Amino acid sequence: MVYIVRADGSLRCFAYKGKRPDERTKLYRAPLGNVYSDGSFCTGNAKKPKDNAVASIEGWENFVLRCTNTHLGAVAVLRNVDHSEAALIDFYKGLSESGAKSFPAARLAPVIKNGTHLELKPALFMETIQ
């Protein structure tokens, strides 16, 4: 996962394929609930860290990974999985029950901006994804 926390305290989260991202790494939708099309999150009653300092990284990770996922947002987060809470839950149950050691990267849905697959460097500086 790639987390982008802006100076204004907004967070975007994306998935990527491979070992370590670089500026040309193609981004995919975070395969989670509560995610909007621009990678931002519905925060609900979750507590966000107060800043974007390096010391706050663990707090941002916890915000994303430990918050209660109450809805899916308006975008399909996985390929070939119905866009429903039940289907997403079943997908993750299947991974768990099969003892999967890694996430099936072929299921990640690409982030498309202006007709092209979004890469990390432009994602760092963009205002919105439409």
Short mmCIF file of N, CA and C in Angstrom, two decimals:
data_model
loop_
_atom_site.label_atom_id
_atom_site.label_comp_id
_atom_site.label_asym_id
_atom_site.label_seq_id
_atom_site.Cartn_x
_atom_site.Cartn_y
_atom_site.Cartn_z
N MET A 1 0.84 -1.17 0.00
CA MET A 1 0.00 0.00 0.00
C MET A 1 0.89 1.24 0.00
N VAL A 2 0.40 2.27 -0.66
CA VAL A 2 1.06 3.57 -0.66
C VAL A 2 0.10 4.54 0.00
N TYR A 3 0.60 5.24 1.02
CA TYR A 3 -0.19 6.24 1.72
C TYR A 3 0.35 7.62 1.35
N ILE A 4 -0.55 8.51 0.95
CA ILE A 4 -0.16 9.89 0.64
C ILE A 4 -0.94 10.79 1.58
N VAL A 5 -0.22 11.42 2.50
CA VAL A 5 -0.84 12.33 3.45
C VAL A 5 -0.39 13.74 3.09
N ARG A 6 -1.36 14.58 2.81
CA ARG A 6 -1.06 15.95 2.39
C ARG A 6 -0.95 16.87 3.62
N ALA A 7 -0.38 18.03 3.40
CA ALA A 7 -0.20 19.00 4.48
C ALA A 7 -1.52 19.38 5.15
N ASP A 8 -2.62 19.32 4.39
CA ASP A 8 -3.93 19.68 4.96
C ASP A 8 -4.54 18.55 5.80
N GLY A 9 -3.82 17.42 5.92
CA GLY A 9 -4.31 16.30 6.72
C GLY A 9 -5.15 15.31 5.96
N SER A 10 -5.34 15.52 4.66
CA SER A 10 -6.11 14.55 3.88
C SER A 10 -5.22 13.36 3.53
N LEU A 11 -5.84 12.20 3.41
CA LEU A 11 -5.13 10.96 3.15
C LEU A 11 -5.66 10.32 1.89
N ARG A 12 -4.74 9.78 1.11
CA ARG A 12 -5.10 8.92 -0.02
C ARG A 12 -4.31 7.64 0.13
N CYS A 13 -4.90 6.55 -0.27
CA CYS A 13 -4.24 5.25 -0.15
C CYS A 13 -4.46 4.49 -1.45
N PHE A 14 -3.38 3.90 -1.96
CA PHE A 14 -3.44 3.11 -3.19
C PHE A 14 -2.67 1.81 -2.99
N ALA A 15 -2.96 0.85 -3.81
CA ALA A 15 -2.19 -0.39 -3.86
C ALA A 15 -1.23 -0.30 -5.04
N TYR A 16 -0.24 -1.16 -5.03
CA TYR A 16 0.67 -1.26 -6.16
C TYR A 16 1.15 -2.70 -6.25
N LYS A 17 1.71 -3.05 -7.40
CA LYS A 17 2.25 -4.39 -7.62
C LYS A 17 3.77 -4.29 -7.57
N GLY A 18 4.40 -5.27 -6.96
CA GLY A 18 5.85 -5.30 -6.93
C GLY A 18 6.41 -5.15 -5.53
N LYS A 19 7.73 -5.01 -5.47
CA LYS A 19 8.43 -4.97 -4.19
C LYS A 19 8.46 -3.59 -3.56
N ARG A 20 9.04 -2.62 -4.24
CA ARG A 20 9.21 -1.28 -3.68
C ARG A 20 8.83 -0.26 -4.75
N PRO A 21 7.93 0.66 -4.43
CA PRO A 21 7.48 1.60 -5.47
C PRO A 21 8.54 2.65 -5.80
N ASP A 22 8.48 3.13 -7.04
CA ASP A 22 9.28 4.29 -7.44
C ASP A 22 8.33 5.26 -8.15
N GLU A 23 8.83 6.34 -8.66
CA GLU A 23 7.96 7.39 -9.23
C GLU A 23 7.13 6.90 -10.41
N ARG A 24 7.53 5.84 -11.10
CA ARG A 24 6.80 5.32 -12.27
C ARG A 24 5.88 4.15 -11.92
N THR A 25 5.79 3.81 -10.65
CA THR A 25 4.94 2.70 -10.22
C THR A 25 3.48 3.01 -10.53
N LYS A 26 2.81 2.07 -11.18
CA LYS A 26 1.39 2.22 -11.49
C LYS A 26 0.57 1.93 -10.23
N LEU A 27 -0.47 2.74 -10.03
CA LEU A 27 -1.29 2.63 -8.82
C LEU A 27 -2.62 1.95 -9.11
N TYR A 28 -3.11 1.28 -8.09
CA TYR A 28 -4.37 0.54 -8.13
C TYR A 28 -5.23 0.96 -6.95
N ARG A 29 -6.51 0.71 -7.05
CA ARG A 29 -7.43 1.02 -5.95
C ARG A 29 -7.03 0.22 -4.72
N ALA A 30 -7.07 0.87 -3.57
CA ALA A 30 -6.85 0.13 -2.32
C ALA A 30 -8.01 -0.85 -2.17
N PRO A 31 -7.72 -2.13 -2.00
CA PRO A 31 -8.81 -3.13 -1.95
C PRO A 31 -9.49 -3.20 -0.59
N LEU A 32 -10.08 -2.08 -0.20
CA LEU A 32 -10.69 -1.92 1.12
C LEU A 32 -12.05 -1.27 1.00
N GLY A 33 -12.81 -1.33 2.08
CA GLY A 33 -14.05 -0.56 2.15
C GLY A 33 -13.75 0.89 2.51
N ASN A 34 -14.76 1.72 2.45
CA ASN A 34 -14.67 3.15 2.83
C ASN A 34 -13.76 3.96 1.91
N VAL A 35 -13.43 3.47 0.71
CA VAL A 35 -12.52 4.15 -0.20
C VAL A 35 -13.32 4.83 -1.31
N TYR A 36 -12.96 6.07 -1.59
CA TYR A 36 -13.58 6.82 -2.69
C TYR A 36 -12.70 6.73 -3.94
N SER A 37 -13.20 7.21 -5.07
CA SER A 37 -12.49 7.07 -6.34
C SER A 37 -11.14 7.77 -6.37
N ASP A 38 -10.92 8.78 -5.54
CA ASP A 38 -9.62 9.48 -5.53
C ASP A 38 -8.65 8.90 -4.51
N GLY A 39 -9.00 7.76 -3.90
CA GLY A 39 -8.13 7.14 -2.91
C GLY A 39 -8.34 7.65 -1.50
N SER A 40 -9.23 8.63 -1.33
CA SER A 40 -9.51 9.15 0.01
C SER A 40 -10.47 8.20 0.73
N PHE A 41 -10.63 8.44 2.02
CA PHE A 41 -11.43 7.56 2.86
C PHE A 41 -12.58 8.29 3.52
N CYS A 42 -13.66 7.56 3.74
CA CYS A 42 -14.71 8.01 4.64
C CYS A 42 -14.17 7.76 6.04
N THR A 43 -14.05 8.81 6.81
CA THR A 43 -13.43 8.67 8.13
C THR A 43 -14.40 8.25 9.21
N GLY A 44 -15.70 8.49 8.99
CA GLY A 44 -16.66 8.13 10.02
C GLY A 44 -16.24 8.70 11.36
N ASN A 45 -16.20 7.85 12.38
CA ASN A 45 -15.79 8.32 13.70
C ASN A 45 -14.34 7.94 14.02
N ALA A 46 -13.58 7.49 13.02
CA ALA A 46 -12.18 7.12 13.24
C ALA A 46 -11.33 8.36 13.51
N LYS A 47 -10.34 8.20 14.33
CA LYS A 47 -9.43 9.29 14.69
C LYS A 47 -8.23 9.29 13.75
N LYS A 48 -8.03 10.43 13.08
CA LYS A 48 -6.87 10.58 12.22
C LYS A 48 -5.73 11.18 13.03
N PRO A 49 -4.48 10.84 12.67
CA PRO A 49 -3.35 11.52 13.32
C PRO A 49 -3.43 13.02 13.08
N LYS A 50 -2.81 13.79 13.94
CA LYS A 50 -2.91 15.25 13.86
C LYS A 50 -2.02 15.86 12.79
N ASP A 51 -1.01 15.12 12.32
CA ASP A 51 -0.09 15.70 11.33
C ASP A 51 0.40 14.63 10.36
N ASN A 52 1.27 15.05 9.45
CA ASN A 52 1.80 14.11 8.47
C ASN A 52 3.29 13.87 8.67
N ALA A 53 3.77 13.99 9.90
CA ALA A 53 5.17 13.75 10.23
C ALA A 53 5.50 12.26 10.14
N VAL A 54 6.77 11.96 9.91
CA VAL A 54 7.21 10.57 9.84
C VAL A 54 6.78 9.80 11.09
N ALA A 55 6.82 10.43 12.23
CA ALA A 55 6.43 9.78 13.48
C ALA A 55 4.96 9.37 13.50
N SER A 56 4.16 9.91 12.59
CA SER A 56 2.73 9.61 12.55
C SER A 56 2.37 8.49 11.58
N ILE A 57 3.35 7.91 10.90
CA ILE A 57 3.07 6.87 9.90
C ILE A 57 2.26 5.73 10.49
N GLU A 58 2.65 5.23 11.64
CA GLU A 58 1.93 4.12 12.25
C GLU A 58 0.47 4.49 12.53
N GLY A 59 0.23 5.72 12.95
CA GLY A 59 -1.13 6.18 13.19
C GLY A 59 -1.97 6.19 11.92
N TRP A 60 -1.37 6.60 10.79
CA TRP A 60 -2.09 6.59 9.51
C TRP A 60 -2.36 5.15 9.06
N GLU A 61 -1.39 4.26 9.23
CA GLU A 61 -1.61 2.86 8.88
C GLU A 61 -2.75 2.27 9.70
N ASN A 62 -2.76 2.56 10.99
CA ASN A 62 -3.84 2.06 11.85
C ASN A 62 -5.18 2.65 11.45
N PHE A 63 -5.19 3.92 11.08
CA PHE A 63 -6.43 4.56 10.64
C PHE A 63 -7.02 3.80 9.46
N VAL A 64 -6.19 3.42 8.50
CA VAL A 64 -6.67 2.73 7.30
C VAL A 64 -7.02 1.28 7.60
N LEU A 65 -6.15 0.57 8.27
CA LEU A 65 -6.29 -0.87 8.41
C LEU A 65 -7.15 -1.32 9.59
N ARG A 66 -7.38 -0.46 10.55
CA ARG A 66 -8.15 -0.87 11.73
C ARG A 66 -9.49 -0.17 11.86
N CYS A 67 -9.81 0.72 10.92
CA CYS A 67 -11.11 1.39 11.01
C CYS A 67 -12.21 0.41 10.60
N THR A 68 -13.41 0.68 11.03
CA THR A 68 -14.55 -0.15 10.67
C THR A 68 -14.98 0.23 9.25
N ASN A 69 -14.98 -0.76 8.38
CA ASN A 69 -15.42 -0.53 7.00
C ASN A 69 -16.93 -0.67 6.93
N THR A 70 -17.59 0.47 6.80
CA THR A 70 -19.05 0.47 6.86
C THR A 70 -19.72 0.50 5.50
N HIS A 71 -18.97 0.81 4.45
CA HIS A 71 -19.57 0.86 3.10
C HIS A 71 -18.46 0.75 2.07
N LEU A 72 -18.85 0.64 0.80
CA LEU A 72 -17.87 0.46 -0.26
C LEU A 72 -17.50 1.73 -1.00
N GLY A 73 -18.22 2.77 -0.92
CA GLY A 73 -17.92 3.91 -1.77
C GLY A 73 -18.45 3.64 -3.18
N ALA A 74 -18.20 4.54 -4.08
CA ALA A 74 -18.83 4.47 -5.40
C ALA A 74 -17.97 3.79 -6.46
N VAL A 75 -16.87 3.19 -6.08
CA VAL A 75 -15.95 2.64 -7.06
C VAL A 75 -15.65 1.17 -6.74
N ALA A 76 -15.57 0.35 -7.78
CA ALA A 76 -15.21 -1.05 -7.59
C ALA A 76 -13.73 -1.13 -7.23
N VAL A 77 -13.40 -1.77 -6.12
CA VAL A 77 -12.02 -1.80 -5.66
C VAL A 77 -11.25 -3.04 -6.13
N LEU A 78 -11.96 -4.02 -6.70
CA LEU A 78 -11.30 -5.23 -7.20
C LEU A 78 -11.85 -5.62 -8.56
N ARG A 79 -11.01 -6.23 -9.37
CA ARG A 79 -11.45 -6.78 -10.66
C ARG A 79 -12.11 -8.13 -10.43
N ASN A 80 -13.16 -8.38 -11.19
CA ASN A 80 -13.86 -9.66 -11.18
C ASN A 80 -14.44 -10.05 -9.83
N VAL A 81 -14.77 -9.05 -9.03
CA VAL A 81 -15.49 -9.26 -7.77
C VAL A 81 -16.65 -8.27 -7.79
N ASP A 82 -17.87 -8.77 -7.61
CA ASP A 82 -19.04 -7.88 -7.61
C ASP A 82 -18.83 -6.72 -6.66
N HIS A 83 -19.36 -5.57 -7.04
CA HIS A 83 -19.24 -4.37 -6.21
C HIS A 83 -20.33 -4.39 -5.14
N SER A 84 -20.12 -5.23 -4.13
CA SER A 84 -21.04 -5.31 -3.00
C SER A 84 -20.24 -5.67 -1.76
N GLU A 85 -20.75 -5.27 -0.61
CA GLU A 85 -20.07 -5.60 0.64
C GLU A 85 -19.98 -7.11 0.83
N ALA A 86 -21.04 -7.82 0.51
CA ALA A 86 -21.05 -9.28 0.68
C ALA A 86 -19.97 -9.93 -0.19
N ALA A 87 -19.84 -9.48 -1.43
CA ALA A 87 -18.84 -10.06 -2.33
C ALA A 87 -17.42 -9.77 -1.85
N LEU A 88 -17.18 -8.56 -1.34
CA LEU A 88 -15.86 -8.22 -0.84
C LEU A 88 -15.52 -9.06 0.40
N ILE A 89 -16.48 -9.22 1.28
CA ILE A 89 -16.27 -10.05 2.47
C ILE A 89 -16.01 -11.49 2.06
N ASP A 90 -16.79 -12.02 1.12
CA ASP A 90 -16.58 -13.38 0.65
C ASP A 90 -15.20 -13.55 0.01
N PHE A 91 -14.76 -12.55 -0.75
CA PHE A 91 -13.44 -12.59 -1.37
C PHE A 91 -12.36 -12.74 -0.30
N TYR A 92 -12.42 -11.90 0.75
CA TYR A 92 -11.42 -11.97 1.80
C TYR A 92 -11.53 -13.25 2.63
N LYS A 93 -12.74 -13.72 2.86
CA LYS A 93 -12.91 -15.00 3.57
C LYS A 93 -12.26 -16.13 2.76
N GLY A 94 -12.45 -16.09 1.44
CA GLY A 94 -11.85 -17.11 0.58
C GLY A 94 -10.34 -17.09 0.65
N LEU A 95 -9.75 -15.89 0.66
CA LEU A 95 -8.29 -15.80 0.79
C LEU A 95 -7.83 -16.40 2.12
N SER A 96 -8.54 -16.06 3.17
CA SER A 96 -8.17 -16.54 4.49
C SER A 96 -8.30 -18.06 4.58
N GLU A 97 -9.43 -18.57 4.13
CA GLU A 97 -9.69 -20.00 4.23
C GLU A 97 -8.74 -20.83 3.35
N SER A 98 -8.27 -20.25 2.25
CA SER A 98 -7.35 -20.97 1.37
C SER A 98 -5.91 -20.91 1.86
N GLY A 99 -5.67 -20.09 2.88
CA GLY A 99 -4.32 -19.95 3.40
C GLY A 99 -3.42 -19.15 2.47
N ALA A 100 -3.99 -18.26 1.70
CA ALA A 100 -3.20 -17.46 0.74
C ALA A 100 -2.05 -16.76 1.45
N LYS A 101 -0.88 -16.82 0.85
CA LYS A 101 0.32 -16.19 1.42
C LYS A 101 0.53 -14.78 0.89
N SER A 102 -0.15 -14.44 -0.20
CA SER A 102 -0.03 -13.10 -0.77
C SER A 102 -1.35 -12.71 -1.43
N PHE A 103 -1.48 -11.43 -1.68
CA PHE A 103 -2.70 -10.92 -2.31
C PHE A 103 -2.63 -11.20 -3.81
N PRO A 104 -3.72 -11.65 -4.41
CA PRO A 104 -3.72 -11.91 -5.85
C PRO A 104 -3.72 -10.60 -6.65
N ALA A 105 -2.55 -10.16 -7.06
CA ALA A 105 -2.38 -8.85 -7.70
C ALA A 105 -3.23 -8.69 -8.95
N ALA A 106 -3.56 -9.76 -9.62
CA ALA A 106 -4.39 -9.67 -10.83
C ALA A 106 -5.78 -9.14 -10.52
N ARG A 107 -6.20 -9.18 -9.27
CA ARG A 107 -7.51 -8.68 -8.87
C ARG A 107 -7.54 -7.18 -8.63
N LEU A 108 -6.37 -6.54 -8.53
CA LEU A 108 -6.34 -5.10 -8.28
C LEU A 108 -6.91 -4.32 -9.46
N ALA A 109 -7.70 -3.30 -9.15
CA ALA A 109 -8.32 -2.45 -10.18
C ALA A 109 -7.45 -1.20 -10.38
N PRO A 110 -7.07 -0.91 -11.62
CA PRO A 110 -6.20 0.24 -11.87
C PRO A 110 -6.89 1.57 -11.60
N VAL A 111 -6.11 2.57 -11.21
CA VAL A 111 -6.60 3.93 -11.07
C VAL A 111 -6.33 4.62 -12.41
N ILE A 112 -7.38 5.07 -13.06
CA ILE A 112 -7.26 5.72 -14.37
C ILE A 112 -7.54 7.21 -14.21
N LYS A 113 -6.63 8.03 -14.71
CA LYS A 113 -6.81 9.48 -14.71
C LYS A 113 -6.53 9.98 -16.11
N ASN A 114 -7.48 10.72 -16.67
CA ASN A 114 -7.34 11.26 -18.03
C ASN A 114 -7.00 10.16 -19.04
N GLY A 115 -7.59 8.98 -18.88
CA GLY A 115 -7.42 7.89 -19.83
C GLY A 115 -6.14 7.09 -19.69
N THR A 116 -5.31 7.40 -18.69
CA THR A 116 -4.07 6.64 -18.50
C THR A 116 -3.99 6.10 -17.08
N HIS A 117 -3.20 5.05 -16.94
CA HIS A 117 -3.00 4.41 -15.65
C HIS A 117 -2.15 5.34 -14.78
N LEU A 118 -2.69 5.76 -13.66
CA LEU A 118 -2.02 6.71 -12.77
C LEU A 118 -0.74 6.12 -12.19
N GLU A 119 0.32 6.93 -12.20
CA GLU A 119 1.59 6.54 -11.60
C GLU A 119 1.81 7.32 -10.30
N LEU A 120 2.75 6.86 -9.50
CA LEU A 120 2.97 7.43 -8.18
C LEU A 120 3.36 8.91 -8.21
N LYS A 121 4.32 9.30 -9.03
CA LYS A 121 4.79 10.69 -9.00
C LYS A 121 3.65 11.68 -9.24
N PRO A 122 2.85 11.53 -10.29
CA PRO A 122 1.75 12.49 -10.46
C PRO A 122 0.73 12.43 -9.32
N ALA A 123 0.55 11.26 -8.72
CA ALA A 123 -0.41 11.11 -7.62
C ALA A 123 0.01 11.95 -6.42
N LEU A 124 1.29 12.14 -6.24
CA LEU A 124 1.79 12.92 -5.10
C LEU A 124 1.39 14.38 -5.18
N PHE A 125 1.19 14.88 -6.39
CA PHE A 125 0.97 16.32 -6.57
C PHE A 125 -0.42 16.70 -7.06
N MET A 126 -1.25 15.71 -7.36
CA MET A 126 -2.56 16.05 -7.93
C MET A 126 -3.56 16.45 -6.86
N GLU A 127 -4.51 17.23 -7.27
CA GLU A 127 -5.58 17.66 -6.37
C GLU A 127 -6.69 16.63 -6.30
N THR A 128 -7.15 16.15 -7.46
CA THR A 128 -8.24 15.17 -7.49
C THR A 128 -8.02 14.17 -8.61
N ILE A 129 -8.74 13.09 -8.54
CA ILE A 129 -8.76 12.09 -9.62
C ILE A 129 -10.19 12.08 -10.14
N GLN A 130 -10.37 12.38 -11.36
CA GLN A 130 -11.70 12.34 -11.96
C GLN A 130 -11.66 11.63 -13.29
#
